[in-house]
PDB file of C-alpha atoms in Angstrom:
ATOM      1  CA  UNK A 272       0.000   0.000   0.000  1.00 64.00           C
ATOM      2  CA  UNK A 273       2.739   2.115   0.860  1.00 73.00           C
ATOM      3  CA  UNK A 274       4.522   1.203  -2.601  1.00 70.00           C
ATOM      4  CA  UNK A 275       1.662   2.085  -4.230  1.00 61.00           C
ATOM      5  CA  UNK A 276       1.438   5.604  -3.135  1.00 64.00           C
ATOM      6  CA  UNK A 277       4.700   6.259  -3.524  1.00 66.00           C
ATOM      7  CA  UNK A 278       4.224   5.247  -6.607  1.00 65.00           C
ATOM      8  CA  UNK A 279       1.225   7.465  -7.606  1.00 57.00           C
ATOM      9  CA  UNK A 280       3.450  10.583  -5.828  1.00 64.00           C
ATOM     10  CA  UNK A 281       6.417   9.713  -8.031  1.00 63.00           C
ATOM     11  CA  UNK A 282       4.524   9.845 -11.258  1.00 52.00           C
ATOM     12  CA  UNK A 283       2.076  12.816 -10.441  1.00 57.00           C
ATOM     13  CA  UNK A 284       3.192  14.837 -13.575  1.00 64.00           C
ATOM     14  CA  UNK A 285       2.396  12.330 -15.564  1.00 59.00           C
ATOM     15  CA  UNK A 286      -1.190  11.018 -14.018  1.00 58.00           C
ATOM     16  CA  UNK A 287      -2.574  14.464 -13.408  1.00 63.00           C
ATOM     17  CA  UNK A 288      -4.178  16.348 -16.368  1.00 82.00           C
ATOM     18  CA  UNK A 289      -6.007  19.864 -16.315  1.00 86.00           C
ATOM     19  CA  UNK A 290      -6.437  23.126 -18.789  1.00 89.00           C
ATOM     20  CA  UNK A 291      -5.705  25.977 -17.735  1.00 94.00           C
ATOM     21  CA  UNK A 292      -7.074  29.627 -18.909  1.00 96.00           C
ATOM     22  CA  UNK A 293      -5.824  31.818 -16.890  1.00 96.00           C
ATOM     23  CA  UNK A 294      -6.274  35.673 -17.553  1.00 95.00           C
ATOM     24  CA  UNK A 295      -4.119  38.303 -15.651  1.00 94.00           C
ATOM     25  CA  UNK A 296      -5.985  40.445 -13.067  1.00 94.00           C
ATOM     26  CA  UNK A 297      -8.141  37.976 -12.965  1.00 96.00           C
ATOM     27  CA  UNK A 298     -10.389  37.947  -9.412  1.00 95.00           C
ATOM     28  CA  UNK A 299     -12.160  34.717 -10.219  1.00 97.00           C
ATOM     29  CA  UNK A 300     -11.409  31.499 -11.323  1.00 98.00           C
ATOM     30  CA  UNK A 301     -14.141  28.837 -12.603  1.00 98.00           C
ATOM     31  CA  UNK A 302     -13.152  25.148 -11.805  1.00 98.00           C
ATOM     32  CA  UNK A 303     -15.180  22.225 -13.596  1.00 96.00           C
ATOM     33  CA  UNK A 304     -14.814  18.827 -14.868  1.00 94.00           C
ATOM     34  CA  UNK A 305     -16.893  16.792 -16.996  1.00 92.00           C
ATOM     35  CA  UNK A 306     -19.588  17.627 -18.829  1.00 93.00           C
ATOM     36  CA  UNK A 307     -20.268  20.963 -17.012  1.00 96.00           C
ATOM     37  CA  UNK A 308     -16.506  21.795 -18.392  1.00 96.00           C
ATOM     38  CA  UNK A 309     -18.209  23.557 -21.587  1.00 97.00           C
ATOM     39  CA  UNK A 310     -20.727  25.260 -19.850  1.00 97.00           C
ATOM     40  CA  UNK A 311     -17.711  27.010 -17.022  1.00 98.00           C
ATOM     41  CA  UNK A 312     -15.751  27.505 -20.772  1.00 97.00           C
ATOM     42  CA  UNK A 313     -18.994  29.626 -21.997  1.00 98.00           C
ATOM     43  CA  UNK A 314     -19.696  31.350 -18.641  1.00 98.00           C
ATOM     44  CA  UNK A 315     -16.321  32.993 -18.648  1.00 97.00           C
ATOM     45  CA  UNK A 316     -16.348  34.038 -22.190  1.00 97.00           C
ATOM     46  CA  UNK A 317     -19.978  35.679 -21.774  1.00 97.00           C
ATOM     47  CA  UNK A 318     -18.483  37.403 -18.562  1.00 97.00           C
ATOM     48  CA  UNK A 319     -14.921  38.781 -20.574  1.00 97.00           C
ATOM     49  CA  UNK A 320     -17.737  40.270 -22.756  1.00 96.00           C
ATOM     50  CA  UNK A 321     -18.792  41.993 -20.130  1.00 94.00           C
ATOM     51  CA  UNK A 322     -15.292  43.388 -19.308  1.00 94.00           C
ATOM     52  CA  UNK A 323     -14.776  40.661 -16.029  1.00 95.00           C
ATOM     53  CA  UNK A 324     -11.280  39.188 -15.813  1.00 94.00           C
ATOM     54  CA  UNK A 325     -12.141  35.640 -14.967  1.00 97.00           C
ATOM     55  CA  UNK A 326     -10.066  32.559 -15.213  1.00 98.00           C
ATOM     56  CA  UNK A 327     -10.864  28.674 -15.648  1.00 98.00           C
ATOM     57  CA  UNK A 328      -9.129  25.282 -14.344  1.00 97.00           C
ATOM     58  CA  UNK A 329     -10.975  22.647 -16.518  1.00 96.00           C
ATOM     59  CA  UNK A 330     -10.003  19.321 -13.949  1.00 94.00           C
ATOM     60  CA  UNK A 331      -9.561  15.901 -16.562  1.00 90.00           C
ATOM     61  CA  UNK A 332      -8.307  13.654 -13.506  1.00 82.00           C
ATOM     62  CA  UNK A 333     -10.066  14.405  -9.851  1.00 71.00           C
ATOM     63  CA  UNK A 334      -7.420  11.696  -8.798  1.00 75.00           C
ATOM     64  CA  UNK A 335      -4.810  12.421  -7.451  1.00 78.00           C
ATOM     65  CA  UNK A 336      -6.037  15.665  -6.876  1.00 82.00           C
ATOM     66  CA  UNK A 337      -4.196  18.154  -8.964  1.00 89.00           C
ATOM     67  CA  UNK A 338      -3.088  20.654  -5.905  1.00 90.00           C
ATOM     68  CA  UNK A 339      -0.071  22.272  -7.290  1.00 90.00           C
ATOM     69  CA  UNK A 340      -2.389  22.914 -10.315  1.00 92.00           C
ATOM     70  CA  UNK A 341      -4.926  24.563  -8.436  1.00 94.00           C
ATOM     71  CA  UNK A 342      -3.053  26.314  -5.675  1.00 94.00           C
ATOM     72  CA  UNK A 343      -1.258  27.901  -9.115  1.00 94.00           C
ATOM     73  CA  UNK A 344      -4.553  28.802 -10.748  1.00 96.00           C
ATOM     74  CA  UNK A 345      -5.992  30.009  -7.234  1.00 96.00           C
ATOM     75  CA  UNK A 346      -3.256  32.670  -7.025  1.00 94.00           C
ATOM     76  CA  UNK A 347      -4.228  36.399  -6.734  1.00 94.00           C
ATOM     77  CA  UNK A 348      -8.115  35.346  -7.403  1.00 96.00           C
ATOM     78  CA  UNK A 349     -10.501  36.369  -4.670  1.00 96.00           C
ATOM     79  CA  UNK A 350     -13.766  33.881  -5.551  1.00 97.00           C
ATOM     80  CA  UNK A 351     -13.786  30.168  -6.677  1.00 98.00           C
ATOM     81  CA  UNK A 352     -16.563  28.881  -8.377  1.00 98.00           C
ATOM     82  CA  UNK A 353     -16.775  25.501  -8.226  1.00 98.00           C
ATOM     83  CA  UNK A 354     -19.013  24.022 -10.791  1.00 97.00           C
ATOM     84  CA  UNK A 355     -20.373  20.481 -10.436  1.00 96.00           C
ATOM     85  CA  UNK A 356     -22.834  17.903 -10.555  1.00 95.00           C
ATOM     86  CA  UNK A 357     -23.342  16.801  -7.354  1.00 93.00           C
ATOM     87  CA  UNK A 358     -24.059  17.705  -4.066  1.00 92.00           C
ATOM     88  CA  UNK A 359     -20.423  19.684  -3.731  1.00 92.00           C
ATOM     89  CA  UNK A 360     -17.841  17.014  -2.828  1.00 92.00           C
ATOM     90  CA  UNK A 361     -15.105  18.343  -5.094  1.00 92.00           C
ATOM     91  CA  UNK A 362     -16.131  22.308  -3.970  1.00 95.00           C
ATOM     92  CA  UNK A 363     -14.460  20.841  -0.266  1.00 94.00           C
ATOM     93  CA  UNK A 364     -11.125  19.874  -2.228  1.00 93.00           C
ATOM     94  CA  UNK A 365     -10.929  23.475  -3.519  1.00 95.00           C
ATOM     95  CA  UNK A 366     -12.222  24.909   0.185  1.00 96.00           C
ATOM     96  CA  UNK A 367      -9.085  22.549   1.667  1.00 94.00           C
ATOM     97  CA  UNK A 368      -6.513  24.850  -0.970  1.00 95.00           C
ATOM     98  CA  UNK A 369      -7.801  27.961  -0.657  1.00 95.00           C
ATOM     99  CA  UNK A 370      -5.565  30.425   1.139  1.00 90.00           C
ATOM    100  CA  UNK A 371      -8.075  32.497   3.931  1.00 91.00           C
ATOM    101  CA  UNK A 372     -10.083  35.590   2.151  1.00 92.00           C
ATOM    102  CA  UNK A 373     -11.165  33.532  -0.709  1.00 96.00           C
ATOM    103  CA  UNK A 374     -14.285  32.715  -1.128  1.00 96.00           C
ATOM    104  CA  UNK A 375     -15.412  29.377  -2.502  1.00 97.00           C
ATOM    105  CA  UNK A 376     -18.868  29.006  -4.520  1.00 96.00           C
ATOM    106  CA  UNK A 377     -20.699  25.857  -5.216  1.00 96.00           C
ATOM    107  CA  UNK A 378     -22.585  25.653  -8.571  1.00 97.00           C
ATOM    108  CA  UNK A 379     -24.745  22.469  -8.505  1.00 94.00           C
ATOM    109  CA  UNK A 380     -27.003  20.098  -9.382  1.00 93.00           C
ATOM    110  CA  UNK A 381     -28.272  17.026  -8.831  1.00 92.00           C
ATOM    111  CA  UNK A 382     -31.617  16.548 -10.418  1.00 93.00           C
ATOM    112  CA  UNK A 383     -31.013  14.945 -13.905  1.00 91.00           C
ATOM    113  CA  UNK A 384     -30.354  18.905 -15.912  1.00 94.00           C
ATOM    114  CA  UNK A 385     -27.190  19.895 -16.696  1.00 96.00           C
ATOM    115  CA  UNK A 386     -25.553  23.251 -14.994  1.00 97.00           C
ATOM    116  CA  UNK A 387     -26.270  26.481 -17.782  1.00 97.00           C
ATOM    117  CA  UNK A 388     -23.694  29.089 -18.155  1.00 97.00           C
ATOM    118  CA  UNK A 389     -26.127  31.447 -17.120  1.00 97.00           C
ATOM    119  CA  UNK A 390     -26.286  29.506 -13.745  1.00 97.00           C
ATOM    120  CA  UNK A 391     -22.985  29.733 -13.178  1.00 97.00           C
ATOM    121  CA  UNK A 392     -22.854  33.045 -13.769  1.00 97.00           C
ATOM    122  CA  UNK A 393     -25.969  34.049 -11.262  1.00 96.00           C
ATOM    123  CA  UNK A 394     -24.556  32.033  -8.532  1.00 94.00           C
ATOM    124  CA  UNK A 395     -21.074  33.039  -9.095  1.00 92.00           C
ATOM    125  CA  UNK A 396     -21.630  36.797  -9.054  1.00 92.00           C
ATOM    126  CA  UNK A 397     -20.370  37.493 -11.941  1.00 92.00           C
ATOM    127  CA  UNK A 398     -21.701  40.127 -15.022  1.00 87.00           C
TER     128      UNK A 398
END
């Protein structure tokens, strides 16, 4: 067991996989995986059309969670939205990084519909 996780820790670069957009000046970032990916991807494009700086950390492997990754696209943001379709369970991964003043939002859903832009956008307080 112990093997194994060193393992996993030794080969990190190579297991964990994310995108990052990240735009200078940017005071939020949007993190997603899956299928509401595309709808975070559209949520921060409508809001830099609306003059927001806003960043996104699309997630392709939850494990190992990709901390370095996030703790990098966290930097100098003040709100997280964490997009997701479930009750939240990732959103406590991202509350675990966070450095204290920033504020982590939950986006989700768990009743069959997928998460809109627009939804993401209303809960996330952004323009």
């Amino acid at each position: 067991n112990c093997h194994l996780a060193a393992k996993i820790e030794e080969h990190l670069d190579e297991i964990v996989q994310v995108a990052a957009d990240l735009q200078p000046g940017a005071e939020t970032l949007l993190v997603s995986y899956g299928i509401t990916a595309g709808a975070a991807r559209a949520a921060a494009a409508q809001a830099r059309l609306s003059g927001a700086a806003v960043s996104v950390l699309t997630i392709y492997s939850l494990w190992p969670v990709p901390e370095q990754a996030i703790r990098q696209a966290m930097a100098g943001v003040r709100r997280v939205v964490v997009a997701e379709l479930n009750l939240g369970q990732y959103r406590r991964e991202i509350e675990r990084l966070a450095r204290d003043g920033v504020d982590v939002v939950g986006v989700h859903r768990v009743d069959g519909e997928l998460i809109s832009p627009d939804e993401i956008l209303q809960q996330g307080g952004l323009p």
